[in-house]
Coordinates of C-alpha atoms (C1' of nucleotides) in Angstrom, one line a residue:
Chain G
X1 CA 0.1 -0.2 0.1
X2 CA 0.9 3.4 -0.7
X3 CA 1.8 6.7 1.8
X4 CA -1.2 8.1 -0.3
X5 CA -3.1 5.3 -0.2
X6 CA -3.4 5.5 3.3
X7 CA -6.3 7.5 4.1
X8 CA -8.7 5.9 2.3
X9 CA -11.4 7.8 3.5
X10 CA -10.7 10.8 2.4
X11 CA -11.6 11.7 -2.0
X12 CA -8.7 12.6 -3.8
X13 CA -7.8 16.2 -4.8
X14 CA -7.2 15.5 -8.6
X15 CA -10.7 13.3 -8.1
X16 CA -13.1 16.0 -7.2
X17 CA -11.4 18.7 -5.0
X18 CA -14.5 20.0 -3.2
X19 CA -15.5 16.4 -2.0
X20 CA -11.9 15.9 -0.8
X21 CA -12.7 19.7 0.9
X22 CA -15.6 18.2 2.8
X23 CA -13.9 14.7 3.7
X24 CA -10.9 16.7 4.9
X25 CA -13.0 19.1 7.4
X26 CA -15.3 16.0 8.3
X27 CA -13.0 13.6 9.0
X28 CA -10.0 16.1 10.7
X29 CA -13.0 17.2 12.9
X30 CA -12.6 20.4 12.6
X31 CA -16.5 20.6 11.9
X32 CA -19.4 18.6 11.5
X33 CA -23.0 19.6 10.5
X34 CA -25.2 20.9 13.1
X35 CA -29.2 20.3 12.8
X36 CA -29.9 23.5 11.4
X37 CA -29.8 24.4 8.1
X38 CA -26.7 26.1 6.8
X39 CA -25.2 26.3 9.8
X40 CA -22.0 23.9 11.1
X41 CA -20.3 23.2 14.4
X42 CA -16.6 23.9 14.6
X43 CA -14.9 20.8 16.5
X44 CA -12.3 21.4 19.2
X45 CA -10.3 20.9 17.0
X46 CA -10.9 23.3 14.7
X47 CA -11.6 26.0 16.8
X48 CA -8.1 25.6 18.5
X49 CA -6.9 26.7 15.0
X50 CA -9.4 29.9 15.2
X51 CA -8.1 30.9 18.5
X52 CA -4.8 30.3 17.6
X53 CA -5.8 32.6 14.1
X54 CA -7.5 35.1 17.0
X55 CA -4.4 35.4 19.4
X56 CA -2.4 36.7 16.6
X57 CA -4.9 38.9 14.9
X58 CA -6.0 40.5 18.3
X59 CA -2.1 41.0 19.1
X60 CA -1.7 42.7 15.9
X61 CA -4.7 44.7 16.3
X62 CA -3.7 46.2 20.0
X63 CA -0.2 46.8 18.6
X64 CA -1.9 49.2 15.8
X65 CA -3.8 50.7 18.9
X66 CA -7.4 48.7 18.4
X67 CA -9.5 47.8 21.3
X68 CA -12.1 45.2 21.6
X69 CA -15.9 46.2 22.9
X70 CA -18.9 44.1 22.1
X71 CA -22.2 45.6 20.3
X72 CA -25.7 43.6 20.2
X73 CA -26.6 41.2 18.1
X74 CA -29.9 42.6 17.4
X75 CA -30.5 46.2 15.4
X76 CA -33.6 47.2 15.0
X77 CA -35.1 47.3 11.6
X78 CA -35.1 51.2 11.4
X79 CA -31.8 51.4 11.7
X80 CA -30.5 49.4 8.7
X81 CA -32.8 51.1 6.3
X82 CA -30.7 54.3 7.1
X83 CA -28.3 53.6 4.7
X84 CA -29.9 53.2 1.2
X85 CA -26.8 51.2 -0.3
X86 CA -26.0 49.1 2.0
X87 CA -30.0 47.9 2.3
X88 CA -30.3 47.1 -0.4
X89 CA -27.0 45.0 -0.2
X90 CA -27.9 43.5 2.6
X91 CA -31.6 43.3 2.6
X92 CA -31.4 39.8 0.8
X93 CA -29.2 38.3 3.2
X94 CA -31.1 39.7 6.4
X95 CA -32.6 37.2 9.1
X96 CA -35.2 38.4 11.1
X97 CA -36.8 38.9 14.8
X98 CA -40.6 39.1 14.6
X99 CA -41.4 37.6 18.1
X100 CA -40.7 38.0 21.6
X101 CA -42.0 35.2 23.7
X102 CA -45.2 35.5 22.2
X103 CA -45.2 38.9 21.7
X104 CA -45.2 40.6 18.3
X105 CA -42.7 43.1 18.2
X106 CA -43.8 46.2 17.7
X107 CA -40.1 47.2 15.6
X108 CA -38.4 43.8 14.3
X109 CA -34.8 43.3 14.6
X110 CA -33.0 42.0 12.6
X111 CA -29.5 39.8 13.3
X112 CA -26.7 41.2 12.2
X113 CA -25.7 40.9 8.9
X114 CA -22.6 43.0 9.6
X115 CA -22.7 46.2 12.3
X116 CA -22.0 49.3 10.4
X117 CA -25.4 50.3 11.5
X118 CA -25.2 49.8 15.3
X119 CA -21.6 51.0 16.0
X120 CA -21.9 53.9 13.7
X121 CA -25.5 55.1 16.1
X122 CA -23.2 54.4 19.2
X123 CA -20.3 56.7 17.5
X124 CA -22.5 59.5 16.3
X125 CA -23.1 59.5 20.6
X126 CA -19.7 59.3 21.7
X127 CA -18.4 61.6 18.9
X128 CA -18.1 65.4 19.7
X129 CA -15.0 66.9 19.0
X130 CA -12.3 65.9 17.0
X131 CA -10.2 65.4 20.0
X132 CA -12.7 62.1 20.5
X133 CA -11.3 60.7 17.1
X134 CA -10.1 58.6 16.3
X135 CA -12.0 55.8 17.4
X136 CA -10.1 52.4 17.3
X137 CA -12.7 49.8 18.0
X138 CA -12.7 45.8 16.8
X139 CA -15.2 43.4 18.3
X140 CA -14.9 39.1 17.9
X141 CA -18.6 38.3 17.3
X142 CA -20.9 36.2 15.1
X143 CA -23.0 37.4 12.5
X144 CA -25.8 35.7 10.1
X145 CA -26.0 36.4 6.4
X146 CA -29.0 34.1 4.7
X147 CA -27.0 32.3 2.5
X148 CA -28.9 30.2 -0.2
X149 CA -25.4 27.8 -0.9
X150 CA -23.0 27.5 2.1
X151 CA -20.3 24.9 2.6
X152 CA -18.2 24.7 5.8
X153 CA -15.9 27.8 6.6
X154 CA -16.0 29.0 3.3
X155 CA -19.6 30.1 3.9
X156 CA -21.7 30.0 6.6
X157 CA -25.3 30.9 7.7
X158 CA -23.7 32.4 10.8
X159 CA -20.4 32.8 11.0
X160 CA -16.9 33.9 13.2
X161 CA -15.0 37.0 12.8
X162 CA -13.6 40.2 13.8
X163 CA -15.1 43.6 12.4
X164 CA -12.8 46.5 12.8
X165 CA -14.6 49.8 13.2
X166 CA -13.1 53.4 13.0
X167 CA -13.4 56.9 12.8
X168 CA -11.0 59.8 12.0
X169 CA -11.0 63.4 11.8
X170 CA -10.2 63.5 8.0
X171 CA -10.4 61.3 4.9
X172 CA -6.6 60.9 4.3
X173 CA -7.0 59.4 8.1
X174 CA -9.7 57.2 7.2
X175 CA -8.0 55.8 3.9
X176 CA -4.8 55.4 6.0
X177 CA -6.3 53.6 8.4
X178 CA -7.9 51.1 5.9
X179 CA -5.0 50.9 3.8
X180 CA -2.9 49.5 7.0
X181 CA -5.5 47.1 8.5
X182 CA -5.4 46.0 4.8
X183 CA -1.4 45.6 5.2
X184 CA -1.9 44.3 8.7
X185 CA -4.3 41.8 6.8
X186 CA -1.2 40.2 4.3
X187 CA 1.4 40.3 6.6
X188 CA -0.7 38.2 8.9
X189 CA -1.7 35.2 6.1
X190 CA 1.7 35.3 4.9
X191 CA 3.5 35.2 8.3
X192 CA 0.9 32.9 10.1
X193 CA -1.0 31.0 7.7
X194 CA 1.3 30.6 5.2
X195 CA -0.7 31.6 2.6
X196 CA 0.0 34.2 0.1
X197 CA -2.1 37.0 -1.1
X198 CA -2.4 39.8 -3.6
X199 CA -3.8 42.8 -2.4
X200 CA -6.0 45.5 -4.3
X201 CA -8.6 47.7 -4.9
X202 CA -12.3 45.6 -5.7
X203 CA -14.1 46.9 -9.1
X204 CA -17.0 49.1 -8.3
X205 CA -19.2 46.2 -8.5
X206 CA -17.4 44.0 -5.8
X207 CA -17.5 47.1 -3.5
X208 CA -18.7 46.8 0.4
X209 CA -22.6 47.8 0.1
X210 CA -22.7 51.3 1.1
X211 CA -18.5 51.8 1.1
X212 CA -16.4 54.2 -1.1
X213 CA -13.9 51.9 -1.8
X214 CA -12.9 48.5 -0.4
X215 CA -9.7 46.6 -0.6
X216 CA -9.3 42.8 -0.4
X217 CA -6.8 40.4 -0.2
X218 CA -7.2 37.4 -2.2
X219 CA -5.8 33.9 -1.7
X220 CA -5.4 31.4 -4.4
X221 CA -6.8 27.5 -3.6
X222 CA -5.3 24.1 -4.9
X223 CA -8.1 24.2 -6.8
X224 CA -7.0 27.4 -8.9
X225 CA -10.0 29.2 -7.5
X226 CA -9.7 32.5 -5.6
X227 CA -10.9 33.2 -2.0
X228 CA -10.9 36.5 -0.6
X229 CA -9.3 36.1 2.5
X230 CA -10.4 39.4 3.9
X231 CA -11.3 43.1 3.3
X232 CA -10.7 46.5 4.7
X233 CA -13.4 49.5 3.6
X234 CA -12.8 53.2 3.2
X235 CA -16.5 54.1 4.2
X236 CA -16.0 58.2 3.3
X237 CA -18.5 60.0 5.0
X238 CA -21.4 57.5 3.9
X239 CA -22.2 56.2 7.0
X240 CA -21.4 59.1 9.1
X241 CA -23.5 61.2 7.4
X242 CA -26.4 58.8 7.5
X243 CA -25.9 58.0 11.0
X244 CA -24.6 61.5 12.1
X245 CA -21.8 60.8 13.7
X246 CA -20.8 64.2 13.5
X247 CA -17.8 66.0 15.2
X248 CA -16.7 70.0 15.9
X249 CA -13.5 70.3 14.0
X250 CA -10.2 72.5 14.9
X251 CA -11.5 74.9 12.9
X252 CA -14.6 75.0 15.9
X253 CA -17.0 73.8 12.0
X254 CA -19.6 70.9 12.6
X255 CA -17.8 68.1 10.5
X256 CA -19.1 64.4 9.6
X257 CA -16.4 61.6 10.6
X258 CA -14.9 59.6 7.9
X259 CA -15.2 56.0 8.7
X260 CA -13.7 52.5 7.7
X261 CA -14.4 49.0 8.5
X262 CA -12.6 45.5 8.4
X263 CA -13.3 42.2 9.2
X264 CA -11.7 38.5 8.3
X265 CA -13.5 35.8 9.2
X266 CA -13.5 31.8 10.1
X267 CA -13.0 31.4 6.1
X268 CA -9.9 31.7 6.7
X269 CA -9.5 28.5 8.3
X270 CA -11.2 27.2 4.6
X271 CA -8.3 29.5 3.1
X272 CA -5.7 26.9 5.0
X273 CA -7.2 23.9 4.3
X274 CA -7.4 24.4 0.7
X275 CA -4.2 26.5 0.6
X276 CA -1.7 23.4 2.0
X277 CA -3.3 20.0 2.2
X278 CA -3.2 17.4 -0.1
X279 CA -4.6 13.8 -0.9
X280 CA -3.2 12.5 3.0
X281 CA -5.8 15.2 4.6
X282 CA -4.6 18.6 6.3
X283 CA -1.5 20.4 6.8
X284 CA -1.1 22.9 9.1
X285 CA 1.1 26.1 9.3
X286 CA 3.4 25.4 12.7
X287 CA 2.5 28.5 14.3
X288 CA -1.8 28.1 13.7
X289 CA -1.2 23.8 14.3
X290 CA -3.0 23.1 17.5
X291 CA -0.4 20.6 18.2
X292 CA 3.2 21.1 16.1
X293 CA 4.4 18.2 17.3
X294 CA 2.6 15.2 18.2
X295 CA 4.7 12.5 19.7
X296 CA 4.5 8.8 18.8
X297 CA 6.2 6.0 21.0
X298 CA 6.5 2.6 19.8
X299 CA 4.2 0.2 21.8
X300 CA 6.8 -2.5 21.8
X301 CA 6.8 -5.3 24.9
X302 CA 7.1 -3.3 28.0
X303 CA 6.9 0.1 26.6
X304 CA 4.6 1.3 29.1
X305 CA 8.0 1.3 31.6
X306 CA 10.3 2.4 29.0
X307 CA 9.5 4.1 26.4
X308 CA 6.5 5.9 27.4
X309 CA 8.6 7.4 30.4
X310 CA 11.1 9.3 27.8
X311 CA 7.8 10.0 25.2
X312 CA 6.5 12.1 28.6
X313 CA 9.9 13.5 29.7
X314 CA 10.1 14.7 26.0
X315 CA 6.8 16.6 25.9
X316 CA 7.6 18.6 28.9
X317 CA 10.8 19.2 27.4
X318 CA 9.4 20.6 24.3
X319 CA 6.1 22.5 25.7
X320 CA 8.8 24.1 28.8
X321 CA 10.6 25.4 25.0
X322 CA 7.2 26.5 23.7
X323 CA 6.2 24.3 21.4
X324 CA 2.0 22.8 21.4
X325 CA 2.5 19.2 21.9
X326 CA 0.3 15.9 21.8
X327 CA 1.9 13.0 22.7
X328 CA -0.2 9.9 21.7
X329 CA 0.0 7.2 24.1
X330 CA -3.1 5.7 23.2
X331 CA -3.1 1.5 23.8
X332 CA -5.7 0.7 21.3
X333 CA -3.9 1.8 18.3
X334 CA -0.7 0.9 16.4
X335 CA 1.8 3.4 15.5
X336 CA 1.0 3.3 12.3
X337 CA -1.9 3.9 12.7
X338 CA -1.1 6.6 14.5
X339 CA 1.1 7.8 12.0
X340 CA -2.0 7.9 9.3
X341 CA -4.2 9.7 11.5
X342 CA -2.2 12.8 12.5
X343 CA -0.8 13.0 9.0
X344 CA -4.2 13.3 8.0
X345 CA -5.1 15.9 10.9
X346 CA -1.5 17.9 9.8
X347 CA 0.3 17.7 12.6
X348 CA 3.4 19.5 10.9
X349 CA 6.2 17.3 12.6
X350 CA 6.1 14.0 14.1
X351 CA 8.1 12.3 16.5
X352 CA 8.7 9.0 17.2
X353 CA 10.2 7.4 19.6
X354 CA 11.3 3.3 20.0
X355 CA 13.4 1.4 21.9
X356 CA 16.0 1.6 19.6
X357 CA 16.0 4.9 19.5
X358 CA 16.4 5.0 23.6
X359 CA 19.3 2.9 22.8
X360 CA 20.9 4.9 20.6
X361 CA 19.8 8.0 22.2
X362 CA 18.0 9.4 19.3
X363 CA 14.3 10.4 18.6
X364 CA 12.9 10.5 15.1
X365 CA 11.3 13.4 13.1
X366 CA 9.2 12.7 10.4
X367 CA 7.8 16.2 8.7
X368 CA 4.3 16.1 7.0
X369 CA 5.1 18.5 4.0
X370 CA 8.0 16.7 3.1
X371 CA 7.5 13.1 4.6
X372 CA 11.3 13.4 5.5
X373 CA 12.3 11.6 8.5
X374 CA 15.5 12.5 10.1
X375 CA 17.2 10.9 13.0
X376 CA 17.8 13.5 15.8
X377 CA 20.3 13.1 18.8
X378 CA 18.5 13.3 22.4
X379 CA 19.9 16.1 23.3
X380 CA 20.1 18.4 20.2
X381 CA 15.8 17.8 20.1
X382 CA 14.6 21.2 21.4
X383 CA 16.8 22.8 18.2
X384 CA 16.2 20.4 15.7
X385 CA 12.0 20.4 16.5
X386 CA 12.2 24.4 16.9
X387 CA 14.1 24.7 13.4
X388 CA 12.0 22.3 11.9
X389 CA 9.2 24.6 12.4
X390 CA 10.1 27.1 11.2
X391 CA 11.7 25.8 8.2
X392 CA 8.0 24.2 7.6
X393 CA 6.6 27.3 8.1
X394 CA 8.3 28.5 5.7
X395 CA 8.4 26.0 3.5
X396 CA 4.8 26.3 2.8
X397 CA 4.8 29.8 2.2
X398 CA 7.1 28.9 -0.3
X399 CA 5.1 26.6 -2.2
X400 CA 1.9 28.1 -1.9
X401 CA 4.0 30.9 -3.9
X402 CA 5.2 28.9 -6.3
X403 CA 2.0 27.4 -6.8
X404 CA 0.1 30.9 -7.4
X405 CA 3.1 31.9 -9.7
X406 CA 2.3 28.7 -11.7
X407 CA -1.0 29.6 -11.8
X408 CA -1.2 33.4 -12.5
X409 CA -0.8 34.6 -15.9
X410 CA -1.4 37.7 -18.3
X411 CA -3.0 38.0 -21.5
X412 CA -4.3 41.1 -23.5
X413 CA -6.4 38.3 -25.9
X414 CA -10.1 37.9 -24.7
X415 CA -10.1 34.3 -26.8
X416 CA -6.8 33.6 -25.2
X417 CA -7.8 34.0 -21.5
X418 CA -11.5 32.2 -21.9
X419 CA -9.3 29.7 -22.8
X420 CA -6.8 29.6 -20.1
X421 CA -10.3 29.8 -17.7
X422 CA -11.4 27.1 -19.1
X423 CA -8.6 25.3 -18.7
X424 CA -6.3 25.9 -16.3
X425 CA -7.5 27.5 -13.5
X426 CA -5.8 30.6 -11.6
X427 CA -5.2 33.8 -11.8
X428 CA -5.4 35.9 -14.9
X429 CA -4.0 39.7 -15.2
X430 CA -5.6 41.1 -18.0
X431 CA -6.2 45.2 -19.2
X432 CA -9.7 46.2 -18.3
X433 CA -11.5 49.5 -19.0
X434 CA -12.9 49.9 -15.8
X435 CA -16.5 49.7 -17.3
X436 CA -19.5 47.4 -15.4
X437 CA -20.5 45.8 -18.9
X438 CA -17.2 44.6 -19.5
X439 CA -17.1 43.3 -16.1
X440 CA -20.2 42.1 -16.2
X441 CA -20.1 40.5 -19.7
X442 CA -16.7 38.8 -18.6
X443 CA -18.3 37.1 -15.8
X444 CA -21.3 35.6 -18.0
X445 CA -19.4 34.8 -20.2
X446 CA -16.6 32.7 -18.5
X447 CA -17.5 33.1 -15.0
X448 CA -14.5 34.6 -13.9
X449 CA -14.9 37.6 -11.8
X450 CA -12.3 40.7 -11.2
X451 CA -10.8 39.7 -7.7
X452 CA -9.4 43.2 -7.7
X453 CA -6.6 45.7 -9.1
X454 CA -3.4 45.1 -7.3
X455 CA -2.1 48.5 -5.7
X456 CA 1.3 47.2 -7.4
X457 CA 0.5 46.4 -10.9
X458 CA 1.6 47.8 -14.1
X459 CA -0.3 50.6 -16.4
X460 CA -1.7 48.3 -18.8
X461 CA -0.4 48.6 -22.6
X462 CA -2.7 47.1 -24.2
X463 CA -6.7 47.9 -24.8
X464 CA -9.4 46.4 -22.8
X465 CA -9.9 43.0 -22.6
X466 CA -13.4 43.0 -23.6
X467 CA -14.4 46.0 -25.3
X468 CA -11.2 47.2 -26.9
X469 CA -11.3 50.7 -25.0
X470 CA -8.2 52.3 -23.8
X471 CA -8.0 50.3 -20.7
X472 CA -7.5 51.6 -17.0
X473 CA -5.9 49.4 -14.8
X474 CA -4.6 45.5 -15.0
X475 CA -7.3 43.6 -13.0
X476 CA -6.4 39.8 -11.7
X477 CA -9.2 38.2 -13.0
X478 CA -10.0 34.4 -11.3
X479 CA -13.0 32.2 -11.0
X480 CA -13.6 32.6 -6.8
X481 CA -15.6 30.7 -4.2
Chain P
rC1 C1' -34.0 30.2 -6.1
rG2 C1' -34.0 26.9 -11.0
rG3 C1' -31.3 22.1 -13.4
rG4 C1' -29.2 17.7 -11.4
rG5 C1' -28.2 13.7 -7.6
rC6 C1' -28.5 11.1 -2.9
rG7 C1' -30.4 10.2 2.3
rU8 C1' -30.4 2.1 5.1
rG9 C1' -25.9 1.3 12.7
rG10 C1' -20.8 6.1 14.1
rC11 C1' -18.9 5.7 8.8
rU12 C1' -18.8 3.6 3.3
rC13 C1' -22.2 1.0 0.9
rA14 C1' -25.6 -3.5 -0.3
rG15 C1' -31.1 -4.7 -0.5
rC16 C1' -35.4 -0.5 -3.4
rC17 C1' -36.5 -2.1 -10.3
rU18 C1' -39.5 -7.9 -9.6
rG19 C1' -43.2 -5.5 -1.4
rG20 C1' -42.6 -10.5 3.0
rU21 C1' -40.7 -7.7 9.0
rA22 C1' -32.8 -5.6 7.2
rG23 C1' -27.1 -6.8 5.5
rA24 C1' -21.8 -6.5 4.8
rG25 C1' -17.1 -3.7 5.6
rC26 C1' -14.9 -0.3 8.8
rA27 C1' -15.7 1.8 13.2
rC28 C1' -17.4 0.6 19.1
rU29 C1' -17.4 -3.0 23.3
rC30 C1' -15.0 -7.3 26.2
rG31 C1' -10.4 -11.0 26.4
rG32 C1' -6.0 -12.3 24.0
rU33 C1' -1.9 -11.9 21.2
rU34 C1' 0.5 -7.6 18.4
rC35 C1' 2.5 -2.9 17.8
rG36 C1' 9.5 1.4 13.6
rG37 C1' 3.9 3.2 8.0
rG38 C1' -3.6 2.3 9.3
rA39 C1' -2.0 -5.8 13.6
rC40 C1' -4.9 -10.9 13.9
rC41 C1' -8.1 -14.2 16.6
rG42 C1' -12.5 -15.1 19.1
rA43 C1' -17.0 -13.6 21.5
rG44 C1' -20.2 -9.3 21.1
rG45 C1' -23.6 -4.5 21.4
rG46 C1' -26.0 -0.9 17.7
rG47 C1' -30.4 0.7 12.8
rU48 C1' -37.4 0.1 11.6
rC49 C1' -34.5 2.3 6.9
rG50 C1' -34.2 11.3 6.7
rG51 C1' -39.5 12.7 8.4
rA52 C1' -45.3 12.9 7.4
rG53 C1' -49.6 10.8 5.4
rG54 C1' -51.0 7.2 2.0
rU55 C1' -51.8 2.4 -1.3
rU56 C1' -51.4 -3.2 1.0
rC57 C1' -53.2 -8.5 4.9
rA58 C1' -48.2 -6.9 4.8
rA59 C1' -43.9 -1.3 3.1
rA60 C1' -36.7 0.6 3.5
rU61 C1' -39.0 -1.1 -0.9
rC62 C1' -44.7 1.9 -4.1
rC63 C1' -47.6 6.5 -4.2
rU64 C1' -48.0 11.8 -2.6
rC65 C1' -45.6 15.6 0.5
rU66 C1' -42.0 17.7 3.6
rC67 C1' -37.0 18.2 5.3
rG68 C1' -31.9 18.1 4.7
rC69 C1' -27.3 16.9 2.2
rC70 C1' -23.7 16.8 -2.4
rC71 C1' -22.9 18.7 -7.7
rC72 C1' -23.3 22.6 -11.9
rG73 C1' -26.2 27.5 -12.8
rA74 C1' -27.4 33.0 -10.5
rC75 C1' -26.9 36.1 -5.1
rC76 C1' -22.8 36.6 -1.3
rA77 C1' -16.7 37.0 4.2

RNA sequence: CGGGGCGUGGCUCAGCCUGGUAGAGCACUCGGUUCGGGACCGAGGGGUCGGAGGUUCAAAUCCUCUCGCCCCGACCA
């Protein structure tokens, strides 16, 4: 039996990527379906990943001057209605509360699909003077959007996320904040999730409902489809005007504040799965792996007296060095079974220790990403482990980057564009005139959408891919999740 | 929301066409032998067939409705 055949419960990526994804989510015990349509249960192993993501992000938010707060889950209908574009954008996805107990509510409530309106309402109360600005608040919350098609982590009716909401004195400051957060997201995705992203501006039609400008980071999944991994919105004065967020400025005049909002969600977990996973299952970057090392004692003979104590010492030693360790000392499974199981669950590094190793005062380290095995002297263990974890983290990013580069190309020719989108999916960079008509036509004909217009993209040298008029920008197209 | 597919022990599925009162493998429990890439032997436990209604002496099987999941499209973190 070959190594990749070991996990028979998982569909091969090449056979059916979508089924592979669902198999991994279920078999690795990241999430499970619930009795509520479109809502999943995030199981402990999956939630542990989310907690690591939260910690990393939260540290970054705090470091850039943001503070956490919590706003209500319910929003009165009248508040939602105040920003016209916003209502129009979200109305089809809103869940309503019409009764409390057996009393019909005088004013219906919505379950927040995002919190701009409730937070904007509060900001209007809190902000009086330019001295009150900026307000830099984040909240970790659940939100509900009534989705027609759902998939674990990628799109569920209820999901967890963080939403930052800031208010500023000037347009420039708000814009700076929008971009600061986008850069923060990009840095986070690349260094923590080992998931390379393209940062840029969304087209008008893909913009957040009510925003002046929306920016996103876009990642490329293993099947060549793009995933919007995070968004940051420059809301201009749109919400400030709708919610009367006003302050008296340095010049004594009454002004509307400039606001932003930005968020990433549990969708990131789906991104990690589809960026790094292989036919054997999950591959977790060490920085978000609930267990970075799994210790598998070779349970032979009186191993509980001989091998296990050494394994326990090793666990302690690694834990003291700050490594997240799982010692799988179950008697009921064979070592081979455990190897396959923890590989499937994506643990970056496996440490094997058996009688022979104890004799030679060594351990075996096996990498999940490359499957390389190495014998390491016991006394050099901690260094060898931490070094490998760093190497794996870097290797996953490099591999994902190489994959994205292989699957990114450019064309000026629409016929070629269509062929490329059909054949080998991925990002295609093409000149675009900026018109909604061309964007919509391309989408209708190829299913590809403009993911974003990257900041560093060079000015187009050819006319618009679709209409042949002068092109404004080079846009990144892809089929998206 | 439109088109297609599927719901049978925890999982994968057979049985359905040609109604006769539920089966396999894996998983689980107990005992023993094992254990360096998903061990083996023996003995067990567990499902009324997604749900509701109907046809029938009799329904997993036929009919109607309904719920859920998956895939493909239209809308979205």
